[in-house]
Coordinates of C-alpha atoms in Angstrom, one line a residue:
M1455 CA 0.0 0.0 0.0
S1456 CA 1.2 3.5 -0.8
A1457 CA 1.8 6.0 2.0
P1458 CA -1.0 8.4 2.9
L1459 CA -0.8 11.7 1.0
L1460 CA -1.2 14.0 4.1
V1461 CA -0.4 12.9 7.6
L1462 CA -0.7 15.2 10.7
E1463 CA 0.4 13.8 14.1
D1464 CA -0.4 15.7 17.4
I1465 CA -0.3 19.1 15.7
R1466 CA -0.5 22.0 18.1
K1467 CA -0.6 25.7 17.3
T1468 CA -0.2 28.5 19.9
Y1469 CA -0.5 32.2 19.2
A1470 CA 0.8 35.0 21.5
T1471 CA -1.6 37.8 21.9
G1472 CA -0.7 41.5 22.3
G1473 CA -1.0 41.2 26.1
G1474 CA 1.5 38.4 26.2
V1475 CA -1.2 35.7 26.8
A1476 CA -0.7 32.5 24.8
V1477 CA -3.8 31.1 23.0
E1478 CA -3.7 27.5 21.9
V1479 CA -5.8 27.2 18.7
L1480 CA -4.9 23.6 17.8
R1481 CA -4.7 21.1 20.6
G1482 CA -3.1 17.8 19.4
V1483 CA -4.7 17.3 16.0
S1484 CA -3.9 14.1 14.2
L1485 CA -5.4 13.5 10.7
T1486 CA -4.6 11.3 7.7
V1487 CA -5.8 12.1 4.2
E1488 CA -5.4 9.6 1.4
A1489 CA -4.8 10.7 -2.2
G1490 CA -8.1 11.1 -4.0
E1491 CA -10.2 11.7 -0.9
F1492 CA -12.9 14.5 -0.7
V1493 CA -12.7 15.5 3.0
A1494 CA -14.8 18.2 4.6
I1495 CA -13.6 19.7 7.9
V1496 CA -16.5 21.3 9.7
G1497 CA -16.8 23.4 12.8
S1498 CA -18.0 26.6 14.2
S1499 CA -16.0 29.9 14.1
G1500 CA -12.9 29.6 16.2
S1501 CA -12.7 25.9 16.2
G1502 CA -9.3 26.0 14.5
K1503 CA -10.3 24.6 11.1
S1504 CA -8.8 27.6 9.1
T1505 CA -5.6 27.4 11.0
L1506 CA -5.5 23.7 10.2
M1507 CA -5.9 24.5 6.5
N1508 CA -3.1 27.0 6.6
I1509 CA -0.8 24.4 8.1
L1510 CA -1.9 21.8 5.5
G1511 CA -1.1 24.2 2.7
G1512 CA 2.3 25.2 4.0
L1513 CA 1.2 28.8 4.7
D1514 CA 1.7 28.4 8.5
R1515 CA 3.8 26.3 10.8
P1516 CA 2.7 24.3 13.8
T1517 CA 4.1 25.1 17.2
S1518 CA 4.7 21.3 17.7
G1519 CA 3.8 18.0 16.1
S1520 CA 4.6 16.4 12.8
Y1521 CA 3.2 17.0 9.3
R1522 CA 4.3 15.0 6.3
V1523 CA 3.3 15.3 2.6
N1524 CA 4.0 12.2 0.6
G1525 CA 6.1 11.0 3.5
R1526 CA 8.3 14.2 3.6
D1527 CA 8.4 16.1 6.8
V1528 CA 7.2 19.7 6.0
S1529 CA 9.0 21.1 9.1
E1530 CA 12.3 20.4 7.3
L1531 CA 11.3 22.7 4.5
E1532 CA 12.5 26.4 4.5
G1533 CA 11.9 29.4 2.3
D1534 CA 12.0 28.4 -1.4
E1535 CA 11.2 24.7 -0.6
R1536 CA 8.0 25.7 1.2
A1537 CA 7.1 28.0 -1.7
A1538 CA 7.7 25.1 -4.1
L1539 CA 5.4 22.9 -2.0
R1540 CA 2.6 25.5 -2.2
R1541 CA 3.2 26.0 -5.9
D1542 CA 3.3 22.4 -7.0
G1543 CA 1.4 20.6 -4.3
F1544 CA -1.6 22.7 -3.4
G1545 CA -4.2 24.9 -5.0
F1546 CA -6.0 27.4 -2.7
V1547 CA -9.7 28.5 -2.9
F1548 CA -10.5 31.2 -0.4
Q1549 CA -13.8 32.4 0.9
H1550 CA -13.3 36.0 -0.4
Y1551 CA -11.7 34.8 -3.6
H1552 CA -8.5 36.7 -3.1
L1553 CA -8.2 37.8 -6.7
I1554 CA -5.7 40.6 -7.5
P1555 CA -7.6 43.7 -8.4
G1556 CA -6.6 45.6 -11.6
T1557 CA -5.7 42.3 -13.4
S1558 CA -8.0 40.3 -15.6
A1559 CA -9.4 36.9 -14.8
Q1560 CA -6.9 35.4 -17.3
E1561 CA -4.0 37.0 -15.6
N1562 CA -5.2 35.9 -12.2
V1563 CA -5.4 32.3 -13.3
E1564 CA -2.0 32.5 -15.0
M1565 CA -0.2 33.7 -11.9
P1566 CA 0.7 30.3 -10.4
G1567 CA 2.0 29.2 -13.8
R1568 CA 4.3 32.2 -13.9
Y1569 CA 5.9 31.2 -10.6
A1570 CA 6.1 27.7 -11.9
G1571 CA 8.2 28.9 -14.8
L1572 CA 5.7 27.9 -17.5
P1573 CA 6.3 29.6 -20.9
A1574 CA 3.9 32.5 -21.6
A1575 CA 2.1 30.6 -24.5
V1576 CA 1.6 27.5 -22.3
R1577 CA 0.2 29.6 -19.5
E1578 CA -2.2 31.6 -21.7
S1579 CA -3.5 28.4 -23.4
R1580 CA -4.0 26.5 -20.1
A1581 CA -5.6 29.5 -18.3
A1582 CA -8.0 30.0 -21.3
A1583 CA -8.9 26.3 -21.3
L1584 CA -9.6 26.3 -17.5
L1585 CA -11.8 29.4 -17.7
G1586 CA -13.6 28.0 -20.7
R1587 CA -14.3 24.7 -18.8
L1588 CA -15.7 26.7 -15.9
G1589 CA -18.0 28.7 -18.1
L1590 CA -15.9 31.9 -18.1
G1591 CA -14.4 31.8 -21.6
E1592 CA -16.1 35.0 -22.6
R1593 CA -15.3 36.7 -19.3
R1594 CA -11.6 36.0 -19.1
H1595 CA -10.5 39.5 -19.9
H1596 CA -12.8 41.0 -17.3
R1597 CA -11.4 42.3 -14.0
P1598 CA -12.6 41.0 -10.7
N1599 CA -14.8 44.0 -10.1
Q1600 CA -16.6 43.2 -13.3
L1601 CA -17.5 39.7 -12.2
S1602 CA -20.2 38.4 -9.9
G1603 CA -19.2 36.6 -6.7
G1604 CA -19.8 33.2 -8.2
Q1605 CA -17.7 34.0 -11.2
Q1606 CA -14.9 35.3 -9.1
Q1607 CA -14.9 32.1 -7.1
R1608 CA -14.8 30.1 -10.3
V1609 CA -11.8 32.2 -11.3
S1610 CA -10.1 31.3 -8.0
I1611 CA -10.8 27.6 -8.6
A1612 CA -9.3 27.9 -12.1
R1613 CA -6.2 29.5 -10.5
A1614 CA -6.0 26.6 -8.0
L1615 CA -6.0 24.1 -10.9
M1616 CA -3.4 26.1 -13.0
N1617 CA -0.4 24.1 -11.9
G1618 CA -2.2 20.7 -11.8
A1619 CA -1.8 20.6 -8.0
P1620 CA -3.0 17.2 -6.6
V1621 CA -4.6 18.8 -3.6
I1622 CA -7.2 21.5 -3.5
L1623 CA -7.7 23.4 -0.2
A1624 CA -11.0 25.2 -0.1
D1625 CA -11.5 27.5 2.8
E1626 CA -15.2 28.4 3.1
P1627 CA -15.6 28.6 -0.7
T1628 CA -19.3 29.2 -0.5
G1629 CA -19.3 31.5 2.5
A1630 CA -19.6 34.7 0.5
L1631 CA -22.0 33.3 -2.2
D1632 CA -25.7 33.1 -2.6
S1633 CA -27.2 29.6 -2.4
A1634 CA -27.3 29.1 -6.1
S1635 CA -23.7 30.1 -6.7
G1636 CA -22.6 28.1 -3.7
A1637 CA -24.3 25.0 -5.1
E1638 CA -22.4 25.5 -8.3
V1639 CA -19.1 25.7 -6.5
V1640 CA -19.8 22.6 -4.5
A1641 CA -20.8 20.7 -7.6
L1642 CA -17.6 21.8 -9.2
L1643 CA -15.6 20.5 -6.3
R1644 CA -17.4 17.1 -6.5
E1645 CA -16.5 17.0 -10.1
L1646 CA -12.9 17.6 -9.4
A1647 CA -13.0 14.9 -6.7
A1648 CA -14.5 12.5 -9.1
E1649 CA -11.5 13.1 -11.4
G1650 CA -9.3 11.8 -8.6
R1651 CA -8.1 15.1 -7.1
T1652 CA -7.8 15.3 -3.4
I1653 CA -10.1 17.9 -1.9
V1654 CA -10.0 19.3 1.6
L1655 CA -13.0 21.5 2.2
I1656 CA -13.2 23.8 5.2
T1657 CA -16.7 24.9 6.1
H1658 CA -19.1 25.7 8.9
D1659 CA -22.1 24.7 6.9
R1660 CA -23.0 21.0 7.4
K1661 CA -25.1 20.9 4.3
V1662 CA -22.1 21.9 2.2
A1663 CA -20.0 19.3 4.1
E1664 CA -22.5 16.6 3.1
A1665 CA -21.1 16.8 -0.4
A1666 CA -17.8 15.3 0.8
D1667 CA -17.2 11.6 1.1
R1668 CA -15.7 12.1 4.6
V1669 CA -16.5 14.6 7.2
V1670 CA -14.2 15.6 10.1
E1671 CA -15.6 17.7 12.8
M1672 CA -13.5 20.1 14.9
R1673 CA -14.4 21.8 18.2
D1674 CA -12.1 23.9 20.4
G1675 CA -9.0 23.0 18.4
R1676 CA -9.6 19.2 18.5
I1677 CA -11.1 16.7 16.1
V1678 CA -14.2 15.4 17.8
A1679 CA -15.7 13.3 15.0
D1680 CA -14.5 11.6 11.8
T1681 CA -16.8 9.6 9.5
G1682 CA -13.8 7.8 8.2
S1683 CA -12.3 7.2 4.8
R1684 CA -14.4 5.6 2.1
S1685 CA -13.3 2.2 0.8
S1686 CA -10.4 2.1 -1.5
A1687 CA -12.4 0.0 -3.9
S1688 CA -14.8 2.9 -4.7
A1689 CA -12.1 5.6 -4.7
P1690 CA -11.1 7.0 -8.1
A1691 CA -7.5 6.9 -9.1
P1692 CA -5.6 9.9 -7.8
A1693 CA -5.2 12.6 -10.4
A1694 CA -1.8 12.8 -11.9
A1695 CA -0.2 16.2 -12.2
S1696 CA -1.0 17.5 -15.7
V1697 CA 1.6 20.3 -15.7
E1698 CA 5.2 19.7 -16.5
R1699 CA 7.4 20.5 -13.5
H1700 CA 10.3 22.8 -14.1
S1701 CA 13.7 23.0 -12.7
P1702 CA 14.3 25.5 -9.8
A1703 CA 16.2 27.7 -12.2
S1704 CA 13.2 28.1 -14.4
V1705 CA 10.9 29.1 -11.6
R1706 CA 12.1 32.7 -11.6
T1707 CA 9.9 35.2 -13.4
S1708 CA 11.4 36.9 -16.4
A1709 CA 12.4 40.5 -16.2
G1710 CA 9.9 41.3 -19.0
E1711 CA 7.0 39.8 -17.0
A1712 CA 8.1 41.5 -13.8
F1713 CA 8.2 44.8 -15.8
A1714 CA 4.7 44.3 -17.2
A1715 CA 3.4 43.5 -13.7
A1716 CA 5.1 46.6 -12.3
L1717 CA 3.7 48.7 -15.1
R1718 CA 0.1 47.5 -14.3
S1719 CA 0.6 48.1 -10.6
L1720 CA 1.9 51.6 -11.1
G1721 CA -0.9 52.4 -13.6
A1722 CA -3.5 51.4 -11.1
N1723 CA -2.3 54.3 -8.8
G1724 CA -1.6 57.0 -11.4
F1725 CA -1.7 60.0 -9.2
R1726 CA 0.5 58.5 -6.5
T1727 CA 2.9 57.3 -9.2
A1728 CA 3.1 60.9 -10.6
L1729 CA 3.9 62.3 -7.2
T1730 CA 6.6 59.7 -6.7
L1731 CA 8.0 60.5 -10.1
L1732 CA 8.2 64.2 -9.2
G1733 CA 11.1 63.9 -6.8
I1734 CA 13.1 61.8 -9.3
V1735 CA 12.2 64.2 -12.2
I1736 CA 13.4 67.2 -10.3
G1737 CA 16.6 65.4 -9.2
V1738 CA 17.6 64.2 -12.7
A1739 CA 16.7 67.6 -14.2
S1740 CA 18.9 69.3 -11.7
V1741 CA 21.8 67.0 -12.3
I1742 CA 21.6 67.5 -16.1
A1743 CA 21.0 71.3 -16.0
L1744 CA 23.6 72.1 -13.3
L1745 CA 26.2 69.9 -14.9
A1746 CA 25.5 71.5 -18.3
I1747 CA 25.9 74.9 -16.7
G1748 CA 29.1 73.9 -15.0
E1749 CA 30.6 72.3 -18.2
G1750 CA 29.6 75.4 -20.2
A1751 CA 31.3 77.7 -17.8
K1752 CA 34.3 75.5 -17.8
R1753 CA 34.5 75.4 -21.6
A1754 CA 34.1 79.2 -21.8
V1755 CA 37.0 79.7 -19.3
M1756 CA 39.1 77.1 -21.0
A1757 CA 38.4 78.7 -24.4
R1758 CA 39.5 82.1 -23.1
V1759 CA 42.7 80.7 -21.5
G1760 CA 43.4 78.4 -24.5
A1761 CA 43.1 81.4 -26.9
L1762 CA 46.2 82.8 -25.3
G1763 CA 48.0 79.9 -26.8
V1764 CA 48.6 76.6 -25.1
N1765 CA 51.9 76.3 -26.9
L1766 CA 53.4 79.6 -25.6
V1767 CA 56.2 80.3 -23.2
Y1768 CA 56.4 83.9 -21.8
V1769 CA 59.7 85.5 -21.0
L1770 CA 59.1 88.7 -19.0
A1771 CA 61.6 91.4 -18.1
G1772 CA 62.4 91.8 -14.5
S1773 CA 62.6 89.3 -11.7
G1774 CA 59.8 90.9 -9.7
D1775 CA 62.3 91.7 -6.9
P1776 CA 63.1 95.5 -6.9
R1777 CA 66.3 94.8 -4.9
L1778 CA 67.9 93.0 -7.9
P1779 CA 69.4 94.8 -10.9
T1780 CA 67.6 94.1 -14.1
T1781 CA 69.1 93.5 -17.5
P1782 CA 66.6 94.5 -20.3
L1783 CA 65.4 91.9 -22.7
T1784 CA 66.7 92.4 -26.2
E1785 CA 66.0 91.3 -29.7
A1786 CA 69.3 89.3 -29.5
D1787 CA 67.8 87.3 -26.6
G1788 CA 65.0 86.4 -28.9
E1789 CA 67.3 85.3 -31.6
A1790 CA 69.3 83.1 -29.2
I1791 CA 66.1 81.5 -27.9
L1792 CA 64.9 80.8 -31.5
R1793 CA 68.0 78.5 -31.9
L1794 CA 66.8 76.2 -29.1
P1795 CA 65.3 72.8 -29.8
N1796 CA 61.5 72.6 -30.1
V1797 CA 61.2 76.4 -30.5
E1798 CA 58.9 77.3 -33.4
S1799 CA 59.0 81.0 -33.4
V1800 CA 59.9 84.0 -31.2
M1801 CA 57.9 87.2 -31.0
P1802 CA 59.4 90.3 -29.2
Y1803 CA 56.9 92.4 -27.5
L1804 CA 57.1 96.2 -26.8
D1805 CA 53.9 98.1 -26.2
M1806 CA 53.2 101.7 -25.8
P1807 CA 50.2 104.0 -25.6
V1808 CA 49.5 105.7 -28.9
M1809 CA 47.0 108.1 -30.5
V1810 CA 45.9 107.0 -33.9
R1811 CA 44.2 109.4 -36.3
Y1812 CA 42.6 109.1 -39.7
G1813 CA 41.1 112.2 -41.2
N1814 CA 39.2 113.9 -38.4
I1815 CA 38.9 110.8 -36.3
D1816 CA 41.2 110.3 -33.3
H1817 CA 41.4 107.1 -31.3
R1818 CA 43.6 106.5 -28.2
T1819 CA 44.8 102.9 -27.9
S1820 CA 47.9 100.7 -27.5
G1821 CA 50.6 100.1 -30.0
L1822 CA 52.6 96.9 -30.2
A1823 CA 56.0 96.8 -31.7
T1824 CA 56.8 93.2 -32.7
S1825 CA 58.1 90.9 -35.3
A1826 CA 56.6 89.4 -38.5
S1827 CA 56.2 86.1 -36.6
L1828 CA 53.1 87.4 -34.6
P1829 CA 50.5 85.6 -36.8
L1830 CA 52.3 82.3 -36.4
T1831 CA 53.2 82.7 -32.8
H1832 CA 49.8 83.8 -31.7
R1833 CA 47.9 81.6 -34.2
W1834 CA 46.2 84.9 -35.2
P1835 CA 45.3 85.2 -38.9
V1836 CA 45.1 88.4 -40.9
A1837 CA 41.5 89.1 -42.0
L1838 CA 42.3 91.7 -44.7
G1839 CA 45.5 92.5 -46.6
S1840 CA 48.8 91.1 -45.1
F1841 CA 51.0 91.4 -42.0
F1842 CA 54.3 93.3 -42.3
T1843 CA 57.3 91.2 -43.4
T1844 CA 60.8 90.5 -42.1
A1845 CA 62.0 92.9 -44.8
D1846 CA 59.8 95.7 -43.4
E1847 CA 61.5 95.0 -40.0
R1848 CA 65.0 95.2 -41.4
A1849 CA 64.2 98.4 -43.3
G1850 CA 62.3 100.1 -40.4
A1851 CA 59.4 100.6 -42.7
A1852 CA 56.6 102.9 -41.5
V1853 CA 53.8 100.3 -42.0
A1854 CA 51.1 99.2 -39.6
V1855 CA 48.5 96.6 -39.2
L1856 CA 45.3 97.6 -37.5
G1857 CA 43.3 95.6 -35.0
H1858 CA 39.7 94.7 -35.8
N1859 CA 38.2 97.4 -33.6
V1860 CA 40.7 100.1 -34.5
A1861 CA 39.8 99.6 -38.2
K1862 CA 36.1 99.9 -37.4
R1863 CA 36.7 103.0 -35.4
L1864 CA 38.8 104.8 -37.9
F1865 CA 36.9 103.7 -41.0
P1866 CA 33.3 103.6 -39.8
N1867 CA 31.7 103.8 -43.3
G1868 CA 33.1 100.5 -44.6
E1869 CA 36.0 102.2 -46.4
S1870 CA 39.0 99.8 -47.0
P1871 CA 41.9 100.9 -44.8
L1872 CA 44.5 99.1 -47.1
G1873 CA 47.0 101.5 -48.5
R1874 CA 45.7 104.4 -46.4
H1875 CA 48.0 106.4 -44.2
V1876 CA 47.1 106.8 -40.6
Q1877 CA 48.8 109.0 -38.0
V1878 CA 50.4 107.1 -35.1
N1879 CA 51.6 109.7 -32.5
N1880 CA 51.6 112.1 -35.5
I1881 CA 53.8 109.9 -37.5
P1882 CA 52.3 108.6 -40.8
F1883 CA 52.1 104.8 -41.2
Q1884 CA 50.7 103.0 -44.2
V1885 CA 48.1 100.3 -43.4
T1886 CA 49.0 96.9 -44.9
G1887 CA 46.4 94.8 -43.2
V1888 CA 43.6 94.3 -40.6
M1889 CA 43.8 91.5 -38.1
G1890 CA 41.0 88.9 -37.6
Q1891 CA 38.8 89.4 -34.5
K1892 CA 40.4 87.8 -31.5
G1893 CA 38.5 89.2 -28.5
D1894 CA 39.5 90.1 -24.9
L1895 CA 42.0 87.4 -24.0
T1896 CA 43.4 88.9 -20.9
G1897 CA 40.2 90.0 -19.2
S1898 CA 41.7 93.6 -19.0
Q1899 CA 42.8 94.6 -22.4
D1900 CA 41.0 94.1 -25.7
T1901 CA 43.6 92.7 -28.2
D1902 CA 41.4 93.8 -31.1
D1903 CA 42.1 97.4 -30.1
W1904 CA 45.8 97.3 -30.9
V1905 CA 48.0 98.8 -33.7
F1906 CA 50.9 96.6 -34.8
V1907 CA 54.2 98.0 -36.2
P1908 CA 57.6 96.4 -36.9
L1909 CA 59.9 96.3 -33.9
S1910 CA 62.6 98.4 -35.4
T1911 CA 60.1 101.0 -36.5
G1912 CA 58.6 101.2 -33.0
V1913 CA 61.9 101.4 -31.3
Q1914 CA 63.2 104.2 -33.6
R1915 CA 60.0 106.3 -34.1
L1916 CA 57.7 105.6 -31.2
V1917 CA 59.7 104.5 -28.1
G1918 CA 63.3 105.5 -28.6
K1919 CA 64.9 102.5 -26.7
P1920 CA 65.1 98.8 -27.6
D1921 CA 64.2 97.4 -24.1
L1922 CA 61.6 94.6 -24.6
Q1923 CA 58.9 94.0 -22.0
L1924 CA 58.3 90.4 -23.2
I1925 CA 59.5 87.7 -25.5
L1926 CA 56.8 85.3 -26.6
V1927 CA 58.0 81.8 -27.5
S1928 CA 55.9 79.2 -29.4
V1929 CA 56.9 75.6 -29.4
H1930 CA 56.4 72.8 -31.9
N1931 CA 55.6 70.0 -29.4
V1932 CA 53.3 71.1 -26.5
G1933 CA 54.1 67.8 -24.7
R1934 CA 57.7 69.0 -24.3
I1935 CA 56.8 72.6 -23.3
A1936 CA 58.1 72.1 -19.7
E1937 CA 61.4 70.9 -21.1
T1938 CA 61.6 73.9 -23.5
R1939 CA 60.7 76.3 -20.7
D1940 CA 63.6 74.9 -18.6
A1941 CA 66.0 75.3 -21.6
V1942 CA 64.9 78.9 -22.1
K1943 CA 65.5 79.6 -18.5
A1944 CA 68.9 78.1 -18.5
L1945 CA 69.9 80.1 -21.7
M1946 CA 68.6 83.4 -20.3
T1947 CA 70.4 82.9 -17.0
K1948 CA 73.6 82.2 -18.8
R1949 CA 73.2 85.3 -21.1
H1950 CA 72.3 87.6 -18.3
G1951 CA 74.5 86.1 -15.6
Q1952 CA 71.5 86.1 -13.2
E1953 CA 67.9 85.3 -13.1
D1954 CA 66.6 88.8 -13.7
F1955 CA 63.5 87.6 -15.7
Q1956 CA 60.4 85.5 -15.2
I1957 CA 59.2 82.6 -17.3
R1958 CA 55.6 81.5 -17.5
D1959 CA 53.5 79.3 -19.7
V1960 CA 49.8 78.7 -20.1
T1961 CA 49.8 75.2 -18.7
A1962 CA 49.8 76.4 -15.1
R1963 CA 47.0 78.8 -15.8
I1964 CA 45.0 76.1 -17.6
R1965 CA 45.6 73.7 -14.7
T1966 CA 44.4 76.3 -12.2
A1967 CA 41.4 77.1 -14.3
T1968 CA 40.6 73.5 -14.8
E1969 CA 40.8 72.7 -11.0
T1970 CA 38.6 75.7 -10.2
Q1971 CA 36.0 74.7 -12.8
D1972 CA 36.1 71.1 -11.7
T1973 CA 35.5 72.2 -8.1
M1974 CA 32.5 74.3 -9.3
T1975 CA 31.2 71.4 -11.3
L1976 CA 31.6 69.1 -8.4
L1977 CA 29.7 71.5 -6.1
L1978 CA 26.9 71.9 -8.6
G1979 CA 26.8 68.1 -9.2
S1980 CA 26.7 67.5 -5.4
A1981 CA 23.7 69.8 -5.0
A1982 CA 21.9 68.0 -7.8
V1983 CA 22.8 64.6 -6.3
V1984 CA 21.3 65.7 -3.0
T1985 CA 18.1 66.5 -4.8
L1986 CA 18.1 63.1 -6.4
L1987 CA 18.6 61.5 -3.1
V1988 CA 15.6 63.3 -1.7
G1989 CA 13.7 61.9 -4.7
G1990 CA 14.9 58.5 -3.8
I1991 CA 13.6 58.9 -0.2
G1992 CA 10.3 59.8 -1.7
V1993 CA 10.4 56.5 -3.8
M1994 CA 11.1 54.6 -0.6
N1995 CA 8.2 56.2 1.3
I1996 CA 5.7 55.6 -1.5
M1997 CA 6.9 52.0 -1.9
L1998 CA 6.5 51.4 1.8
V1999 CA 2.9 52.7 1.5
S2000 CA 2.4 50.4 -1.5
V2001 CA 3.6 47.4 0.5
T2002 CA 1.2 48.2 3.2
E2003 CA -1.7 48.6 0.8
R2004 CA -0.9 45.5 -1.1
T2005 CA -0.2 43.2 1.8
R2006 CA -3.1 40.9 0.9
E2007 CA -1.9 40.7 -2.7
I2008 CA 1.5 39.7 -1.5
G2009 CA -0.1 36.9 0.5
I2010 CA -2.0 35.8 -2.5
R2011 CA 1.1 35.6 -4.6
M2012 CA 2.9 33.6 -1.8
A2013 CA 0.0 31.2 -1.7
A2014 CA 0.3 30.8 -5.4
G2015 CA 3.9 29.7 -5.0
A2016 CA 5.9 33.0 -5.2
R2017 CA 9.2 32.8 -3.5
A2018 CA 10.6 35.6 -1.4
A2019 CA 12.9 36.5 -4.3
D2020 CA 9.9 36.8 -6.6
I2021 CA 8.2 39.2 -4.3
E2022 CA 11.4 41.2 -3.8
R2023 CA 12.0 41.3 -7.6
Q2024 CA 8.4 42.5 -8.2
F2025 CA 8.8 45.6 -5.9
L2026 CA 12.3 46.3 -6.9
M2027 CA 11.2 46.4 -10.5
E2028 CA 8.4 48.8 -9.6
A2029 CA 10.9 51.1 -7.8
A2030 CA 13.3 50.9 -10.8
L2031 CA 10.5 51.6 -13.2
V2032 CA 9.3 54.7 -11.3
A2033 CA 12.9 55.9 -11.1
G2034 CA 13.6 55.1 -14.8
L2035 CA 10.4 56.9 -16.0
G2036 CA 11.2 59.8 -13.7
G2037 CA 14.8 59.8 -15.1
L2038 CA 13.5 60.1 -18.7
V2039 CA 11.1 62.9 -17.9
G2040 CA 13.9 64.6 -15.9
V2041 CA 16.2 64.4 -18.9
A2042 CA 13.6 66.2 -21.0
L2043 CA 13.1 68.8 -18.3
G2044 CA 16.8 69.2 -17.7
L2045 CA 17.6 69.7 -21.4
A2046 CA 14.8 72.2 -21.7
S2047 CA 15.8 74.2 -18.7
G2048 CA 19.5 74.1 -19.6
A2049 CA 18.7 75.2 -23.1
L2050 CA 16.8 78.3 -21.7
V2051 CA 19.8 79.1 -19.5
G2052 CA 22.1 78.8 -22.5
L2053 CA 19.8 81.0 -24.6
F2054 CA 19.4 83.8 -22.2
V2055 CA 22.0 83.7 -19.5
M2056 CA 25.2 81.9 -20.1
P2057 CA 26.7 79.1 -22.3
V2058 CA 25.9 75.5 -21.4
L2059 CA 27.3 72.2 -22.5
F2060 CA 25.3 69.0 -22.5
T2061 CA 27.3 65.8 -22.5
A2062 CA 26.1 62.3 -23.3
T2063 CA 28.0 61.0 -20.2
A2064 CA 26.1 63.4 -17.9
I2065 CA 22.7 62.4 -19.4
A2066 CA 23.4 58.7 -19.3
G2067 CA 24.9 59.0 -15.8
A2068 CA 21.8 60.9 -14.5
V2069 CA 19.4 58.3 -15.9
T2070 CA 21.6 55.5 -14.5
S2071 CA 21.8 57.2 -11.2
A2072 CA 18.0 57.6 -11.1
V2073 CA 17.5 53.9 -11.7
V2074 CA 20.2 52.9 -9.2
T2075 CA 18.6 55.3 -6.7
G2076 CA 15.3 53.6 -7.2
L2077 CA 16.8 50.2 -6.7
V2078 CA 18.7 51.3 -3.6
F2079 CA 15.8 53.1 -1.9
G2080 CA 13.3 50.4 -3.1
L2081 CA 15.4 47.6 -1.5
I2082 CA 14.0 48.2 2.0
P2083 CA 10.3 48.1 0.9
A2084 CA 11.0 45.1 -1.4
R2085 CA 12.6 43.1 1.4
R2086 CA 9.8 44.1 3.8
A2087 CA 7.3 42.7 1.3
A2088 CA 9.3 39.5 0.8
S2089 CA 9.6 38.9 4.5
L2090 CA 5.8 39.0 5.2
D2091 CA 4.2 36.0 6.7
P2092 CA 1.8 34.4 4.2
V2093 CA -1.0 33.9 6.7
A2094 CA -0.7 37.4 8.2
A2095 CA -0.6 38.9 4.7
L2096 CA -3.7 37.0 3.5
S2097 CA -5.7 38.0 6.6
S2098 CA -4.8 41.8 6.3
E2099 CA -7.6 44.2 5.4

């Protein structure tokens, strides 16, 4: 003879009340149920019959005693193993149906198959067939609130049959139905018993219990009567499981299905979801907009500094110490520097205030006596005409090149200055060219407001002495600029016999500007991240509320075989979905607000890295702050969750 299907020996269950008083609900219950039996457990309210059903279905644990299913001790099962027992061994039919609102009858029936790892097509086909068999084929896409009580109970029976469980546990399945609907449900249970399925019916109604082949009566937590098992000769063969069992690895719900379930859940509470999104939207928009502003400011500063020439080394006259004697810089110093390795060009620099006149227009500005190498050294093209030549330098020619603004000031009517003679400190100079627009590079002097003349001409006619204020050196290889700077320093020290000069390059200025802008960007980004964290806290709070509101749904899913990991994944997916949607909306808002700032206030620079990082941070924030609510949901006790209001 085969072993009994369900065996309970001396089962006791004690609950601790809030006042610390222990209440014993089951007092030494022993019961054996053979495969294929239809057993009704009757008793008044408080007799312990529902507690017994919860223990039979693996929803609850006894305080003491032994419970075996197919010879296996259920007390040895933990976590996922108990979930597998509920998923594959039992189908639950509850008094109040326990259908998940917001989902269709078809989706409710499919749920146990999802946790069993059934492919979507198999689930859909089997659920449709079960609903059709129970007369709900045309109602399978209706939601619970669109079905009558009897129809909802038939949906719950179809759900109990989804995984082909050999045992159906029905807890007061007719208690919430009218007499006609209740009779239909009882007839359906008899039909399932006739097919060889094991039915355990919990009821307080003796007329309903009469439909069973065996009646067990409970009172005050004890079995007080048992009509006994029917003869094995008349018993139908136990129903074989009709659903293929899947390996534990296939039990996990797919990410796509978890995403769809999360989307349905969030859609059912649209207003609350929108409020949850708001914090993430503001956080992501702040990250994108503030980083764009920071990057724009950094780019603008770097452009200004870079326009000075990243390949330039400055040799300035004077050591900066008034106690040391100073040897003036000379053109010969520049010629010596030009012979050093990696030096591309050398530009002497001697400026002076000048008054420029053309016709009856006077303009006070700065004159710069330099060499023909200025366009190369400064990477500064001539916009009109040409720069003076080396021959002009050697000849001391009275030629001049006008800065962009000087040309506009002296020739306001669009007249070409080329070939015209202008007075520079009352000395006539012929204009050979006009420089391209360069802008205010130094922050204090507009380089477009200069007049350029050959060094020899400036020394002879405008200044009277050859002492240079600056020698500007451009290098071929910027990567070797430090090496070249050291070589220039050594050469000048040797020529002057002392270090009565200063040497600088743009790299230090660039490094300082970069560090300053990086600090500003970090501060802006930190402020934005704080906003994002506040949004994450909002996600956590809303998800905690959601767990509280959906406690019964969690219990239903656990009764259908969901593991703790499945519940946790469900809520984590919802948190990630909220954060992800908020991130996308935040990107749009951040781009729009940043564009407005760039249009009316200051330059901004959007980067793909910042946008991707903001969205990723939003999703990660959702996952991190959704972890506590998800774990709280996964740790709920199935019985307590099912009984919540």
